[in-house]
């Protein structure tokens, strides 16, 4: 979340840009605001990982249960059938900490299918809801919860979507998922430290997930310098993410899992650098965006 200092910096940046003609009328003020850089007029947000995917056929998928799932539960209408498909990439705190605050989990009329590549998924999720970690136990949740263990290289169907997964390098392992429907493919790949082997086109398991993706949400936490210093921390440099997306012929890359100490201006500078780098190596064959709270992607 924004600190007082970060808010003050945004206000200062606005004041430095404003001229008398920008406040001469309501229209002038609106035009001035519309011209402001996105890092001033907006924010990427501060909640931890949670992405909602809605298929053309109406199937709802929730990817990870960071603190963003609490917001999802407050702002999004529940599925008409009160059924949720929840996927976990892994179980580090920033990807599970929101689950006890997701209102629908306590609705006894709601049902859940939970997917992960970890056979101990249920035990792991139950543990964070035991004293002294949380005052409400797993037993308070809906009784209609089913767990499914998925396997890299074995595709499966969820509500008409073809799903594939693969293991990526991250402490304790993390799994990336692709979802395909009507010739379109969306990929969620958080918490990844790219290795040389990830670029090998002969890897059929990774190819099933990443090849020709229409939209790829990918870990881009570090600059190149930071990635060198923080080797084996489990995250990637934005330039490596661009290289990876280009190698697998991805159409749109969304930079994700932003470094928590960065402010909006720093994250925007990374976006601009990523776009420059992508243009330099591909002559604009890939589009690059920032993942941000509330941002909708249509493919």
PDB file of C-alpha atoms in Angstrom, residues 60-198:
ATOM      1  CA  UNK A  60     -14.533 -18.870 -13.138  1.00  0.00           C
ATOM      2  CA  UNK A  61     -10.949 -19.583 -12.116  1.00  0.00           C
ATOM      3  CA  UNK A  62      -9.115 -18.031  -9.147  1.00  0.00           C
ATOM      4  CA  UNK A  63      -5.333 -18.189  -9.270  1.00  0.00           C
ATOM      5  CA  UNK A  64      -3.695 -18.099  -5.835  1.00  0.00           C
ATOM      6  CA  UNK A  65      -5.179 -16.693  -2.628  1.00  0.00           C
ATOM      7  CA  UNK A  66      -2.973 -13.819  -1.567  1.00  0.00           C
ATOM      8  CA  UNK A  67      -4.521 -10.815   0.151  1.00  0.00           C
ATOM      9  CA  UNK A  68      -6.123  -9.843  -3.157  1.00  0.00           C
ATOM     10  CA  UNK A  69      -8.705 -12.607  -2.745  1.00  0.00           C
ATOM     11  CA  UNK A  70     -10.234 -10.685   0.158  1.00  0.00           C
ATOM     12  CA  UNK A  71     -10.860  -7.770  -2.209  1.00  0.00           C
ATOM     13  CA  UNK A  72     -12.241 -10.155  -4.826  1.00  0.00           C
ATOM     14  CA  UNK A  73     -14.716 -11.470  -2.287  1.00  0.00           C
ATOM     15  CA  UNK A  74     -15.901  -7.943  -1.486  1.00  0.00           C
ATOM     16  CA  UNK A  75     -16.143  -6.548  -5.026  1.00  0.00           C
ATOM     17  CA  UNK A  76     -16.991  -9.387  -7.437  1.00  0.00           C
ATOM     18  CA  UNK A  77     -20.361 -11.022  -7.785  1.00  0.00           C
ATOM     19  CA  UNK A  78     -20.223 -14.722  -6.871  1.00  0.00           C
ATOM     20  CA  UNK A  79     -20.687 -17.211  -9.715  1.00  0.00           C
ATOM     21  CA  UNK A  80     -24.315 -17.940 -10.442  1.00  0.00           C
ATOM     22  CA  UNK A  81     -23.883 -21.533  -9.301  1.00  0.00           C
ATOM     23  CA  UNK A  82     -21.755 -20.536  -6.262  1.00  0.00           C
ATOM     24  CA  UNK A  83     -18.976 -22.817  -7.484  1.00  0.00           C
ATOM     25  CA  UNK A  84     -15.295 -21.799  -7.428  1.00  0.00           C
ATOM     26  CA  UNK A  85     -12.225 -23.304  -9.082  1.00  0.00           C
ATOM     27  CA  UNK A  86      -9.146 -22.309  -7.071  1.00  0.00           C
ATOM     28  CA  UNK A  87      -5.573 -22.993  -8.258  1.00  0.00           C
ATOM     29  CA  UNK A  88      -2.434 -22.686  -6.137  1.00  0.00           C
ATOM     30  CA  UNK A  89       0.986 -22.126  -7.672  1.00  0.00           C
ATOM     31  CA  UNK A  90       2.642 -22.830  -4.301  1.00  0.00           C
ATOM     32  CA  UNK A  91       2.067 -22.073  -0.619  1.00  0.00           C
ATOM     33  CA  UNK A  92       4.347 -19.232   0.417  1.00  0.00           C
ATOM     34  CA  UNK A  93       2.525 -16.780   2.679  1.00  0.00           C
ATOM     35  CA  UNK A  94       1.908 -14.136   0.034  1.00  0.00           C
ATOM     36  CA  UNK A  95      -0.070 -16.685  -2.016  1.00  0.00           C
ATOM     37  CA  UNK A  96      -2.278 -18.143   0.726  1.00  0.00           C
ATOM     38  CA  UNK A  97      -2.667 -15.449   3.373  1.00  0.00           C
ATOM     39  CA  UNK A  98      -5.949 -14.127   1.960  1.00  0.00           C
ATOM     40  CA  UNK A  99      -7.879 -17.395   1.992  1.00  0.00           C
ATOM     41  CA  UNK A 100      -9.176 -17.038   5.602  1.00  0.00           C
ATOM     42  CA  UNK A 101     -10.575 -13.625   4.601  1.00  0.00           C
ATOM     43  CA  UNK A 102     -12.420 -14.799   1.461  1.00  0.00           C
ATOM     44  CA  UNK A 103     -16.068 -14.515   2.451  1.00  0.00           C
ATOM     45  CA  UNK A 104     -17.332 -17.229   0.127  1.00  0.00           C
ATOM     46  CA  UNK A 105     -15.270 -19.884   1.922  1.00  0.00           C
ATOM     47  CA  UNK A 106     -17.668 -19.585   4.870  1.00  0.00           C
ATOM     48  CA  UNK A 107     -20.811 -19.856   2.718  1.00  0.00           C
ATOM     49  CA  UNK A 108     -22.177 -23.358   3.304  1.00  0.00           C
ATOM     50  CA  UNK A 109     -24.038 -23.167  -0.030  1.00  0.00           C
ATOM     51  CA  UNK A 110     -20.821 -22.598  -1.967  1.00  0.00           C
ATOM     52  CA  UNK A 111     -18.660 -25.383  -3.401  1.00  0.00           C
ATOM     53  CA  UNK A 112     -14.968 -25.414  -4.276  1.00  0.00           C
ATOM     54  CA  UNK A 113     -12.609 -27.444  -6.419  1.00  0.00           C
ATOM     55  CA  UNK A 114      -9.029 -26.744  -5.328  1.00  0.00           C
ATOM     56  CA  UNK A 115      -6.167 -27.673  -7.661  1.00  0.00           C
ATOM     57  CA  UNK A 116      -2.436 -27.871  -6.966  1.00  0.00           C
ATOM     58  CA  UNK A 117       0.570 -30.024  -7.758  1.00  0.00           C
ATOM     59  CA  UNK A 118       1.179 -30.625  -4.042  1.00  0.00           C
ATOM     60  CA  UNK A 119      -0.507 -33.748  -2.605  1.00  0.00           C
ATOM     61  CA  UNK A 120      -0.406 -32.175   0.886  1.00  0.00           C
ATOM     62  CA  UNK A 121      -2.445 -29.148  -0.235  1.00  0.00           C
ATOM     63  CA  UNK A 122      -5.313 -29.662   2.214  1.00  0.00           C
ATOM     64  CA  UNK A 123      -3.027 -30.155   5.203  1.00  0.00           C
ATOM     65  CA  UNK A 124      -0.953 -27.099   4.287  1.00  0.00           C
ATOM     66  CA  UNK A 125      -3.989 -24.835   3.985  1.00  0.00           C
ATOM     67  CA  UNK A 126      -5.518 -26.167   7.201  1.00  0.00           C
ATOM     68  CA  UNK A 127      -2.304 -25.471   9.105  1.00  0.00           C
ATOM     69  CA  UNK A 128      -2.404 -21.716   8.569  1.00  0.00           C
ATOM     70  CA  UNK A 129      -5.841 -21.705  10.197  1.00  0.00           C
ATOM     71  CA  UNK A 130      -4.739 -23.276  13.456  1.00  0.00           C
ATOM     72  CA  UNK A 131      -3.822 -21.429  16.656  1.00  0.00           C
ATOM     73  CA  UNK A 132      -1.747 -19.382  17.084  1.00  0.00           C
ATOM     74  CA  UNK A 133      -1.811 -18.390  13.400  1.00  0.00           C
ATOM     75  CA  UNK A 134      -5.547 -17.696  13.063  1.00  0.00           C
ATOM     76  CA  UNK A 135      -8.533 -17.715  15.440  1.00  0.00           C
ATOM     77  CA  UNK A 136     -10.944 -19.476  13.048  1.00  0.00           C
ATOM     78  CA  UNK A 137     -10.214 -23.056  11.991  1.00  0.00           C
ATOM     79  CA  UNK A 138     -10.722 -24.772   8.647  1.00  0.00           C
ATOM     80  CA  UNK A 139     -13.891 -26.433   9.983  1.00  0.00           C
ATOM     81  CA  UNK A 140     -15.735 -23.125   9.646  1.00  0.00           C
ATOM     82  CA  UNK A 141     -15.391 -23.284   5.861  1.00  0.00           C
ATOM     83  CA  UNK A 142     -17.932 -24.765   3.479  1.00  0.00           C
ATOM     84  CA  UNK A 143     -18.098 -28.537   3.678  1.00  0.00           C
ATOM     85  CA  UNK A 144     -18.255 -28.730  -0.129  1.00  0.00           C
ATOM     86  CA  UNK A 145     -14.522 -28.579  -0.866  1.00  0.00           C
ATOM     87  CA  UNK A 146     -12.754 -31.084  -3.122  1.00  0.00           C
ATOM     88  CA  UNK A 147      -8.979 -31.293  -3.674  1.00  0.00           C
ATOM     89  CA  UNK A 148      -7.280 -32.318  -6.898  1.00  0.00           C
ATOM     90  CA  UNK A 149      -3.582 -33.066  -7.378  1.00  0.00           C
ATOM     91  CA  UNK A 150      -2.401 -32.131 -10.868  1.00  0.00           C
ATOM     92  CA  UNK A 151       0.678 -33.425 -12.689  1.00  0.00           C
ATOM     93  CA  UNK A 152       3.013 -31.629 -15.111  1.00  0.00           C
ATOM     94  CA  UNK A 153       2.712 -33.060 -18.600  1.00  0.00           C
ATOM     95  CA  UNK A 154      -0.815 -34.335 -18.023  1.00  0.00           C
ATOM     96  CA  UNK A 155      -3.422 -31.944 -19.363  1.00  0.00           C
ATOM     97  CA  UNK A 156      -6.900 -31.879 -17.895  1.00  0.00           C
ATOM     98  CA  UNK A 157     -10.223 -30.096 -18.300  1.00  0.00           C
ATOM     99  CA  UNK A 158     -11.851 -27.633 -15.921  1.00  0.00           C
ATOM    100  CA  UNK A 159     -15.236 -26.297 -16.970  1.00  0.00           C
ATOM    101  CA  UNK A 160     -14.440 -26.569 -20.664  1.00  0.00           C
ATOM    102  CA  UNK A 161     -10.955 -25.077 -20.340  1.00  0.00           C
ATOM    103  CA  UNK A 162      -7.914 -27.162 -21.259  1.00  0.00           C
ATOM    104  CA  UNK A 163      -5.365 -26.813 -18.459  1.00  0.00           C
ATOM    105  CA  UNK A 164      -1.657 -27.645 -18.493  1.00  0.00           C
ATOM    106  CA  UNK A 165       0.986 -27.065 -15.819  1.00  0.00           C
ATOM    107  CA  UNK A 166       4.737 -27.219 -15.395  1.00  0.00           C
ATOM    108  CA  UNK A 167       7.201 -26.940 -12.518  1.00  0.00           C
ATOM    109  CA  UNK A 168       9.424 -23.856 -12.394  1.00  0.00           C
ATOM    110  CA  UNK A 169      12.464 -22.956 -10.323  1.00  0.00           C
ATOM    111  CA  UNK A 170      11.521 -21.409  -6.964  1.00  0.00           C
ATOM    112  CA  UNK A 171      12.412 -22.344  -3.363  1.00  0.00           C
ATOM    113  CA  UNK A 172      10.046 -25.203  -2.519  1.00  0.00           C
ATOM    114  CA  UNK A 173       8.900 -25.309  -6.174  1.00  0.00           C
ATOM    115  CA  UNK A 174       6.226 -23.303  -7.918  1.00  0.00           C
ATOM    116  CA  UNK A 175       3.930 -24.360 -10.742  1.00  0.00           C
ATOM    117  CA  UNK A 176       2.773 -22.370 -13.748  1.00  0.00           C
ATOM    118  CA  UNK A 177      -0.615 -22.961 -15.381  1.00  0.00           C
ATOM    119  CA  UNK A 178      -2.027 -22.380 -18.854  1.00  0.00           C
ATOM    120  CA  UNK A 179      -5.729 -22.195 -19.701  1.00  0.00           C
ATOM    121  CA  UNK A 180      -6.898 -22.624 -23.291  1.00  0.00           C
ATOM    122  CA  UNK A 181     -10.311 -22.089 -24.853  1.00  0.00           C
ATOM    123  CA  UNK A 182     -11.468 -21.395 -28.406  1.00  0.00           C
ATOM    124  CA  UNK A 183      -7.922 -21.132 -29.719  1.00  0.00           C
ATOM    125  CA  UNK A 184      -6.838 -18.607 -27.050  1.00  0.00           C
ATOM    126  CA  UNK A 185      -4.351 -19.282 -24.247  1.00  0.00           C
ATOM    127  CA  UNK A 186      -3.725 -17.476 -20.954  1.00  0.00           C
ATOM    128  CA  UNK A 187      -0.740 -18.346 -18.745  1.00  0.00           C
ATOM    129  CA  UNK A 188      -0.164 -17.594 -15.074  1.00  0.00           C
ATOM    130  CA  UNK A 189       3.501 -17.967 -14.094  1.00  0.00           C
ATOM    131  CA  UNK A 190       4.303 -16.334 -10.790  1.00  0.00           C
ATOM    132  CA  UNK A 191       7.373 -16.874  -8.582  1.00  0.00           C
ATOM    133  CA  UNK A 192       9.807 -18.079 -11.221  1.00  0.00           C
ATOM    134  CA  UNK A 193      13.580 -17.823 -11.316  1.00  0.00           C
ATOM    135  CA  UNK A 194      14.370 -18.486 -14.953  1.00  0.00           C
ATOM    136  CA  UNK A 195      17.001 -21.070 -15.817  1.00  0.00           C
ATOM    137  CA  UNK A 196      18.753 -21.713 -19.110  1.00  0.00           C
ATOM    138  CA  UNK A 197      16.744 -24.921 -19.478  1.00  0.00           C
ATOM    139  CA  UNK A 198      13.462 -22.961 -19.449  1.00  0.00           C
TER     140      UNK A 198
END
